Short mmCIF file of C-alpha atoms in Angstrom, two decimals:
data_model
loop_
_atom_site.label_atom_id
_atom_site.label_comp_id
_atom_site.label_asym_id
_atom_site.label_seq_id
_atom_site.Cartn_x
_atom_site.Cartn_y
_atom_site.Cartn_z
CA UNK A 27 -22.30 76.29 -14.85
CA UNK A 28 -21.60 77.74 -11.55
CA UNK A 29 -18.42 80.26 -11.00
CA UNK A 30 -17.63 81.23 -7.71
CA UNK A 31 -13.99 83.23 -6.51
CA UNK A 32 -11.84 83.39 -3.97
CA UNK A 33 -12.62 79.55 -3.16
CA UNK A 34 -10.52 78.12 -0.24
CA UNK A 35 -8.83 75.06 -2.14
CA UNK A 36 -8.78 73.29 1.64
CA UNK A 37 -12.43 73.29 1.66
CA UNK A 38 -12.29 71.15 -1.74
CA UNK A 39 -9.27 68.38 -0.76
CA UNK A 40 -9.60 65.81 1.74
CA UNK A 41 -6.04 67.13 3.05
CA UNK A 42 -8.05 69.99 4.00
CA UNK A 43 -4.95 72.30 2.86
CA UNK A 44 -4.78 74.92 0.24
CA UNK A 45 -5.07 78.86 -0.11
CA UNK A 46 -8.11 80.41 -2.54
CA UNK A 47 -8.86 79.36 -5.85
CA UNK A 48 -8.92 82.75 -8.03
CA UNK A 49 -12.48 80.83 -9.44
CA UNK A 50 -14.31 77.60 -9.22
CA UNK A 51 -16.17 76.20 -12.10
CA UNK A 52 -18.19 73.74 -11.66
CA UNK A 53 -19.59 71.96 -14.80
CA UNK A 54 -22.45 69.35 -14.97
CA UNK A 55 -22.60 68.86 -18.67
CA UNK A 56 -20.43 69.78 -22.04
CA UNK A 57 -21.67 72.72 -22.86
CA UNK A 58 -20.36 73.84 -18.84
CA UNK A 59 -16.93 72.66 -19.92
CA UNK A 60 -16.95 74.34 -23.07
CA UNK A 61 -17.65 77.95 -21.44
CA UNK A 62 -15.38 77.06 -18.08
CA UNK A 63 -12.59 76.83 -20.58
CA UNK A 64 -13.80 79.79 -22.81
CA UNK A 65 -13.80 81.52 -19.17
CA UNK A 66 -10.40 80.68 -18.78
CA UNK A 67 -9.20 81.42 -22.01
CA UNK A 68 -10.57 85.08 -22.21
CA UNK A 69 -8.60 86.06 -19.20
CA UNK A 70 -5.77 84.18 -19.98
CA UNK A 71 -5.81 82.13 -16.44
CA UNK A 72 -4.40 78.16 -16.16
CA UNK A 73 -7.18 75.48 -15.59
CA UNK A 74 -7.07 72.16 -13.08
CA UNK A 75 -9.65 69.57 -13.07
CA UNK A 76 -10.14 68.34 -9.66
CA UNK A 77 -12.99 65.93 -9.10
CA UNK A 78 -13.73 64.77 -5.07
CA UNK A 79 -9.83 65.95 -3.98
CA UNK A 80 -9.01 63.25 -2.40
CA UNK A 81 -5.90 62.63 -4.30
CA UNK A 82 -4.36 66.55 -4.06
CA UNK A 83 -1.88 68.09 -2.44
CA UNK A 84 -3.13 71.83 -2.93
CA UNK A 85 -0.54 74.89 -2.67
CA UNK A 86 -0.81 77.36 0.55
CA UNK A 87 -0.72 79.98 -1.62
CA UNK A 88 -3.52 78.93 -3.68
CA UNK A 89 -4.15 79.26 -7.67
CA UNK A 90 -4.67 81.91 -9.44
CA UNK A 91 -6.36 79.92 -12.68
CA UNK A 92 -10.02 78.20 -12.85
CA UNK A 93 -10.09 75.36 -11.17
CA UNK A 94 -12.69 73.07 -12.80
CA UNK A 95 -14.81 70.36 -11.15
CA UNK A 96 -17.14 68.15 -12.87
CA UNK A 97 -19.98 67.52 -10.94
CA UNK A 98 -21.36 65.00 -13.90
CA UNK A 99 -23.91 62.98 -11.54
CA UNK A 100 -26.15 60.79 -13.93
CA UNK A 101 -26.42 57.17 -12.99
CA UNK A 102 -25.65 54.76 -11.98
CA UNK A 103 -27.16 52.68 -14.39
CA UNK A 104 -27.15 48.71 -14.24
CA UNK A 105 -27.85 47.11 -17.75
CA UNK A 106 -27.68 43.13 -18.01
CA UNK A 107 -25.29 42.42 -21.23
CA UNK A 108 -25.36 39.28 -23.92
CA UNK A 109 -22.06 37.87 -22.24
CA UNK A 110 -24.33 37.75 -18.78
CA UNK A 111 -22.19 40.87 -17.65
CA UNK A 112 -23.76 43.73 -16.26
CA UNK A 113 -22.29 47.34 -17.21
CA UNK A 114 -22.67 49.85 -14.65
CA UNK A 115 -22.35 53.42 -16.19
CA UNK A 116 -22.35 56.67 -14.36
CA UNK A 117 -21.44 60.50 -14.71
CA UNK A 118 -17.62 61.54 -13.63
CA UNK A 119 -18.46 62.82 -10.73
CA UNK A 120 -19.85 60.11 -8.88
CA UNK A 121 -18.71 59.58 -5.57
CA UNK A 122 -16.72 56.39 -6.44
CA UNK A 123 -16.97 54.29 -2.88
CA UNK A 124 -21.58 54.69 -3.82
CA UNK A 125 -21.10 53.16 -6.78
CA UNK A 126 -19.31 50.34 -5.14
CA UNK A 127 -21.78 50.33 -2.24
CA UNK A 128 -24.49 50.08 -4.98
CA UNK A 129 -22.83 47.08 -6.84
CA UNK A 130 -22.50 45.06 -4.09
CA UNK A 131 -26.05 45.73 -2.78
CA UNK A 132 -26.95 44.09 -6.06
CA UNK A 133 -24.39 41.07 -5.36
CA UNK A 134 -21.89 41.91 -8.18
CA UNK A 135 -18.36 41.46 -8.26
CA UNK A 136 -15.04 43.40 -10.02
CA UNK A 137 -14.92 46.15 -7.54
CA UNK A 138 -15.72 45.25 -4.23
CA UNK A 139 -11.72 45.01 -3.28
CA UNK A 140 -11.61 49.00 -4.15
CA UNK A 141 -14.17 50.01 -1.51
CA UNK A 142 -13.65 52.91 0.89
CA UNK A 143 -11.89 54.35 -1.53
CA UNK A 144 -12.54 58.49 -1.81
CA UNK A 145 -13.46 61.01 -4.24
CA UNK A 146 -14.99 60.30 -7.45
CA UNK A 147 -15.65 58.05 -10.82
CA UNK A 148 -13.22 60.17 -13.13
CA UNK A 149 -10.99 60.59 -10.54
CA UNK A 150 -10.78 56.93 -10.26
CA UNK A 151 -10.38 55.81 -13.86
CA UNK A 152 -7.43 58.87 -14.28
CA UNK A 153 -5.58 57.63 -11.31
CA UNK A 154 -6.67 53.90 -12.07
CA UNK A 155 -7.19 53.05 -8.44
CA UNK A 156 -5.82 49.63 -7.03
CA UNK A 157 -6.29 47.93 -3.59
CA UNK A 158 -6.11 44.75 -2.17
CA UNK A 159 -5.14 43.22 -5.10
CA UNK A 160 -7.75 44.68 -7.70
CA UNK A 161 -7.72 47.66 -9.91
CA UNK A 162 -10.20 49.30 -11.26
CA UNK A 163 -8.76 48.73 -15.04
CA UNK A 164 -9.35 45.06 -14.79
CA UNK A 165 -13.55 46.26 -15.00
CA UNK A 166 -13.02 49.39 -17.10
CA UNK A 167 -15.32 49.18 -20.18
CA UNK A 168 -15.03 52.63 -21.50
CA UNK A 169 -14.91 56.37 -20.31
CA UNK A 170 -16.07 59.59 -22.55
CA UNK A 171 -14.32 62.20 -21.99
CA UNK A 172 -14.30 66.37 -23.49
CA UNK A 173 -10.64 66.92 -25.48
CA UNK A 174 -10.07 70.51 -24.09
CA UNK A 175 -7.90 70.83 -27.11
CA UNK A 176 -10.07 69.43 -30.12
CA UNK A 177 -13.61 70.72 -28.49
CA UNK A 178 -14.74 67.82 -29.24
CA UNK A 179 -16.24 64.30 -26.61
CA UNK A 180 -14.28 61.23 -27.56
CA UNK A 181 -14.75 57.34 -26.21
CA UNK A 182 -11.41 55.00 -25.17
CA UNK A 183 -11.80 51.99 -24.81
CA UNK A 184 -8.98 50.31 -22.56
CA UNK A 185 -6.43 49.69 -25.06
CA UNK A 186 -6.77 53.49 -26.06
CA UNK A 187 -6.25 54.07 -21.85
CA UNK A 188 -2.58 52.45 -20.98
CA UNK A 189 -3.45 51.37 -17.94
CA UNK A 190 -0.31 51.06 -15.79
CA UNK A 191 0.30 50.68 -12.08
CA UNK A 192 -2.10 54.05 -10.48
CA UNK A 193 -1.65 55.49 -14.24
CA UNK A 194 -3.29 56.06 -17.13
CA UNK A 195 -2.97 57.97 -20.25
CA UNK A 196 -5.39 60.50 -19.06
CA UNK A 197 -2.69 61.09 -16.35
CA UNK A 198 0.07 61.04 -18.43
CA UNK A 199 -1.48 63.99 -20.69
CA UNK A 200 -3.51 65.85 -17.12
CA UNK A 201 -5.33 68.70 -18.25
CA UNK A 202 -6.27 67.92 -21.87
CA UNK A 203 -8.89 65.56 -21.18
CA UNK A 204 -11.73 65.88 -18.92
CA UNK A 205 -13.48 62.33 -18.06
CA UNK A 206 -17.49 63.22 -19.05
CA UNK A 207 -19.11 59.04 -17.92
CA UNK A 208 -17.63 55.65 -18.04
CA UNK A 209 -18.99 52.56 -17.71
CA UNK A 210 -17.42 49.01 -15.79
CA UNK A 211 -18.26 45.63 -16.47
CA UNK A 212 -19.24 43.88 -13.82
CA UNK A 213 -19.65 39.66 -13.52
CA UNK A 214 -22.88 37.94 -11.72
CA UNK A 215 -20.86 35.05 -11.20
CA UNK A 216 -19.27 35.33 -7.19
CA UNK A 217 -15.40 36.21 -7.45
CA UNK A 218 -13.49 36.69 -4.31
CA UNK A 219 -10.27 38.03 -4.63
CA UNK A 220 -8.50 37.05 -1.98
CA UNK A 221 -4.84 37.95 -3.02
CA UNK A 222 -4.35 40.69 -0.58
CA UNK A 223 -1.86 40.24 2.09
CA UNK A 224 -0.25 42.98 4.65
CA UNK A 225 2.56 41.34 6.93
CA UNK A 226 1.71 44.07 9.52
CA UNK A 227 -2.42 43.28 10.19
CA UNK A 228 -2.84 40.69 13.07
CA UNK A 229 -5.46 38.80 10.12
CA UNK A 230 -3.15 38.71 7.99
CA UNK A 231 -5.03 38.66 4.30
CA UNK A 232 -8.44 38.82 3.35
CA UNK A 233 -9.20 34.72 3.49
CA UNK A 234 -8.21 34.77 7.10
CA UNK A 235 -10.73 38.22 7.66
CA UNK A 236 -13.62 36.07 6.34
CA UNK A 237 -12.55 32.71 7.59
CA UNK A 238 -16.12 32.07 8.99
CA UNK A 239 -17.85 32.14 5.76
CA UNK A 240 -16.18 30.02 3.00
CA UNK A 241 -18.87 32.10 0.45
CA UNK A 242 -18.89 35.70 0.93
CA UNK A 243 -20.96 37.32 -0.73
CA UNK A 244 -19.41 41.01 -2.52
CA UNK A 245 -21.70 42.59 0.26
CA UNK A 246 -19.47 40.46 3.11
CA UNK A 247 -16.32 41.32 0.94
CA UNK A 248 -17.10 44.89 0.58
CA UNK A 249 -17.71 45.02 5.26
CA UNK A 250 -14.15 43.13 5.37
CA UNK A 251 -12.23 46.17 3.44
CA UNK A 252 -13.94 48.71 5.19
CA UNK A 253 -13.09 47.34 8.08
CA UNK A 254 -9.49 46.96 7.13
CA UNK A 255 -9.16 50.52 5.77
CA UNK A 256 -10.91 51.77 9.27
CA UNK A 257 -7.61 50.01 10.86
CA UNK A 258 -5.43 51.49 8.42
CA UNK A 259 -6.10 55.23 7.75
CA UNK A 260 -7.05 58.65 9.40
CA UNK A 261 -10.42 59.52 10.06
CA UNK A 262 -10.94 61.81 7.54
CA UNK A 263 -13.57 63.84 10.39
CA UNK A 264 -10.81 64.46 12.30
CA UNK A 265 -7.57 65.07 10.49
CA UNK A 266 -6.73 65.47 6.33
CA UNK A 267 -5.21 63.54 4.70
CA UNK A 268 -5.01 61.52 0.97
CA UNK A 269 -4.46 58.35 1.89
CA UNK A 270 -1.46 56.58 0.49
CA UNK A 271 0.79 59.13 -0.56
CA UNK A 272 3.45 57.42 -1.89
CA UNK A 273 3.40 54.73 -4.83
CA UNK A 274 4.47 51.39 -4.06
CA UNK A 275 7.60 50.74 -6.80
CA UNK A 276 7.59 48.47 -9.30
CA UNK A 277 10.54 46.57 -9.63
CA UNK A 278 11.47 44.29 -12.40
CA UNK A 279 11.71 40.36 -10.97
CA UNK A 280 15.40 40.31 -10.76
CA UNK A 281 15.62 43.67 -9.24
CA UNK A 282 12.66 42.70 -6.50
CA UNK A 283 14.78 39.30 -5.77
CA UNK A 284 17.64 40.91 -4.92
CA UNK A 285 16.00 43.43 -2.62
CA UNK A 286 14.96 40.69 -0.96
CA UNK A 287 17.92 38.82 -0.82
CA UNK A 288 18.77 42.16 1.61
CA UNK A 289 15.95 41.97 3.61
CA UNK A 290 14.89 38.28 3.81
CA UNK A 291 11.23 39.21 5.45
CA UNK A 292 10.01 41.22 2.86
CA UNK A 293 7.21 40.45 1.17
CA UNK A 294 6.63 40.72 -2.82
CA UNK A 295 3.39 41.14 -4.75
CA UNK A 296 2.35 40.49 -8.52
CA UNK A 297 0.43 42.89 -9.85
CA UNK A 298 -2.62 42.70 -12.18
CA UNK A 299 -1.09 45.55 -14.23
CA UNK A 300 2.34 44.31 -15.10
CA UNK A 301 4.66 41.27 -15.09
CA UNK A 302 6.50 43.24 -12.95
CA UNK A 303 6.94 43.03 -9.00
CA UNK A 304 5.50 45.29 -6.12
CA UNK A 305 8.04 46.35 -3.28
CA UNK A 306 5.59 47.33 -0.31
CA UNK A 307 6.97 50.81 0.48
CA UNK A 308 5.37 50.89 3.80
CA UNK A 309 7.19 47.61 4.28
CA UNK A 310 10.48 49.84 4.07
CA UNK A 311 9.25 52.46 6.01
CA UNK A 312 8.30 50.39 9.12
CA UNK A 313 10.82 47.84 8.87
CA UNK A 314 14.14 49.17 7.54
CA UNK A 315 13.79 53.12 8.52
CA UNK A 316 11.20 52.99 11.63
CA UNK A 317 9.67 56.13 10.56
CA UNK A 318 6.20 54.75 11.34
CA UNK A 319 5.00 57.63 13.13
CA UNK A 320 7.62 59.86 12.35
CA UNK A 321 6.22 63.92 12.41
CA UNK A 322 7.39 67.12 10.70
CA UNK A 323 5.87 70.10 11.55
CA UNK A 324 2.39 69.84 11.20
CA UNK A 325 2.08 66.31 9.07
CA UNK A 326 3.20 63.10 10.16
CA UNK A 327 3.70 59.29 8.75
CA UNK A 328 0.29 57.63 9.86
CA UNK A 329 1.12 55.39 13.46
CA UNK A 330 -1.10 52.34 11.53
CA UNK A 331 0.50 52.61 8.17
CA UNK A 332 3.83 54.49 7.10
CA UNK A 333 2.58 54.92 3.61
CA UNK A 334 -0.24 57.52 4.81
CA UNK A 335 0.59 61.09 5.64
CA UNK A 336 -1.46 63.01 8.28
CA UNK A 337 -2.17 66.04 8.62
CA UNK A 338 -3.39 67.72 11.38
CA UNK A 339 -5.87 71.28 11.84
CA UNK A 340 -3.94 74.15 10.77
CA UNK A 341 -0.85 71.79 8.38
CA UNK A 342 0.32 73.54 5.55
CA UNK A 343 1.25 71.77 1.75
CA UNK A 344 5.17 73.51 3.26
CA UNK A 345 5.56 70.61 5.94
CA UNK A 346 4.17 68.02 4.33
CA UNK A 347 5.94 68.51 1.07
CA UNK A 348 9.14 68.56 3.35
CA UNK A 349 7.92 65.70 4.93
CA UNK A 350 7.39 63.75 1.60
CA UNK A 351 10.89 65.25 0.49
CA UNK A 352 12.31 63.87 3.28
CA UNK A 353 11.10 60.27 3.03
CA UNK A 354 12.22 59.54 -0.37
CA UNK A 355 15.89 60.86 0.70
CA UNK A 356 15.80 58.12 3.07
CA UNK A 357 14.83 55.12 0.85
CA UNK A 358 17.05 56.23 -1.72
CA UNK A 359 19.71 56.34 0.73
CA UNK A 360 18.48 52.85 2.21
CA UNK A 361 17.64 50.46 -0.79
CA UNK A 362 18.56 52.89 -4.02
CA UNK A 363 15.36 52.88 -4.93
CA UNK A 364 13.54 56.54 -6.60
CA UNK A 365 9.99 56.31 -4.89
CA UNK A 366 7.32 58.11 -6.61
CA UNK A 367 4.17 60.34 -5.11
CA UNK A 368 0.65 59.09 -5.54
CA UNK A 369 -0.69 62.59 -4.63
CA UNK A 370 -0.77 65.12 -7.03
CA UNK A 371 0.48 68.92 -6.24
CA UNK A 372 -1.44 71.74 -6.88
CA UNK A 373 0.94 74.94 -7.38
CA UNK A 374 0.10 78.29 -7.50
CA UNK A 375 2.69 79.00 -10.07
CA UNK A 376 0.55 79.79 -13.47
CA UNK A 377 3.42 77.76 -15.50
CA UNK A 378 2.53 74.68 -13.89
CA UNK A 379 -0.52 74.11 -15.78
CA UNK A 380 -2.76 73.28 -18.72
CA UNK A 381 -3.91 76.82 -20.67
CA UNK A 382 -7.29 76.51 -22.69
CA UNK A 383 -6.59 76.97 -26.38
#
């Protein structure tokens, strides 16, 4: 285990915001976890796990606690199952968009649709990552992962997981466990998923992308999405950002229907999740409130897609929480609906977070 202070949490978050960490543990096996938390406990400081920080919205003022980071980087391993699957297994802290590069290389399918996507493995089974109509649940075979409580390494299995809509029950109880490996179970057979569609892209969906090849192959699938995510977010070399910050909402059918009935043009989406209906937020944003665009302060809605906030050199967590703040005033005042963040906050406040026991 490595411990270093005074750690500038804008040098760990894509969003490239944040004041110092008090320390920074990072922890490449069990026994690392077991003395970052005995670190913690003997000076009685908070913990947060943060994997690539590419999902974080970290505090100007910093956080005086341990931040941990599992850097577990074993794998990836391909092994050929009975059912003529092939499980891919890998440490936590994988960078997740690899280990899609990787399966494709090798012409397998289940996560292609999630490419491009930042940060890492355990960061992407937490947060249960979805795009263009995939999620990573629909391949999870099973995660280990350290109970910060118990001491001890446990293994869910998806039921054990609740996978919802970008949740999880290792979201829904942050801070107690800490994702160790999983492994996803990936199919031979070719499997385009082609359900993605976005009203505002001149291609329309992903069928139309690869119109010249009626056979992609999960290589040709995996160029399409980058391509389409190029189009559709910031250059991360150039400004910070996490991507989508906002969830989309999840409306029953009736409640969807009737949204529509308000706004004829908007689109609706099943979701592999739930029998319930996705509302395209950025739909809203662009459509019914023209904020596309829009800029407060130092952070801005994303010119290519409203759901993405920006954030230029020198923004600060202030204006872009005001910015987020501001947003969900306006399509609560607009449609009555209570949008939810995607991004998770970082305070500096010590009663905001987990405590080792």
């Amino acid at each position: 285990m490595t411990i270093t202070e005074r750690v500038p949490l804008a040098s760990l978050t894509t969003f490239r915001i944040g004041g110092p960490a008090r320390f920074v543990a990072e922890c490449s096996n069990e026994d690392d976890i077991e003395a970052a938390l005995a670190f913690a406990r003997e000076r009685g400081l908070p913990f947060f796990v943060l994997g690539g920080g590419s999902n974080t919205l970290a505090s100007d003022e910093g956080f005086e606690g341990v931040i941990i980071r599992p850097m577990f980087g074993e794998g990836p391993l391909f092994e050929d199952q009975p059912d003529g699957r092939v499980l891919l297994t890998a440490g936590a802290g994988a960078a997740w968009d690899a280990l899609a590069a990787s399966a494709a290389e090798r012409g397998l399918w289940g996560i292609e649709n999630l490419s491009g996507i930042p940060g890492t493995l355990g960061g992407a089974v937490v947060q249960n990552i979805g795009a263009y109509g995939a999620a990573l649940s629909q391949t999870f075979a099973w995660a280990e992962a350290f109970d910060t409580e118990t001491g001890s390494v446990r293994r869910f299995l998806p039921a054990a997981c609740a996978f919802g809509y970008r949740d999880s029950a290792f979201k829904r109880s942050a801070g107690r466990y800490i994702i160790m490996r999983t492994a996803l179970s990936l199919s031979k057979e070719a499997a385009p998923n082609f359900s993605y569609h976005d009203p505002n892209r001149s291609y329309k969906d992903l069928s139309r992308a690869l119109s010249a090849n009626e056979r992609p192959s999960a290589a040709e699938v995996r160029a399409a999405i980058l391509s389409i995510r190029a189009d559709k977010f910031p250059d991360l070399s150039k400004e910070g950002t996490a991507g989508s910050f906002f969830e989309n909402p999840i409306l029953p059918e009736a409640a969807a229907n009737a949204l529509r009935a308000r706004y004829p043009e908007l689109p609706l989406f099943p979701m592999p999740e739930t029998a319930d209906i996705k509302v395209p937020l950025g739909w809203i944003l662009d459509h019914v409130l023209h904020l596309r665009g829009y800029e407060l302060g130092t952070a801005r809605l994303f010119e290519r897609q409203a759901m993405v906030i920006a954030a230029r050199d020198g923004a600060t967590a202030h204006d872009v929480d005001a910015l987020a703040r501001e947003v969900a005033e306006r399509v609560l005042d607009a449609t009555g609906i209570e949008i939810e963040r995607e991004v998770h906050s970082l305070y500096a406040s010590k009663n905001s977070f987990h405590r080792a026991k």
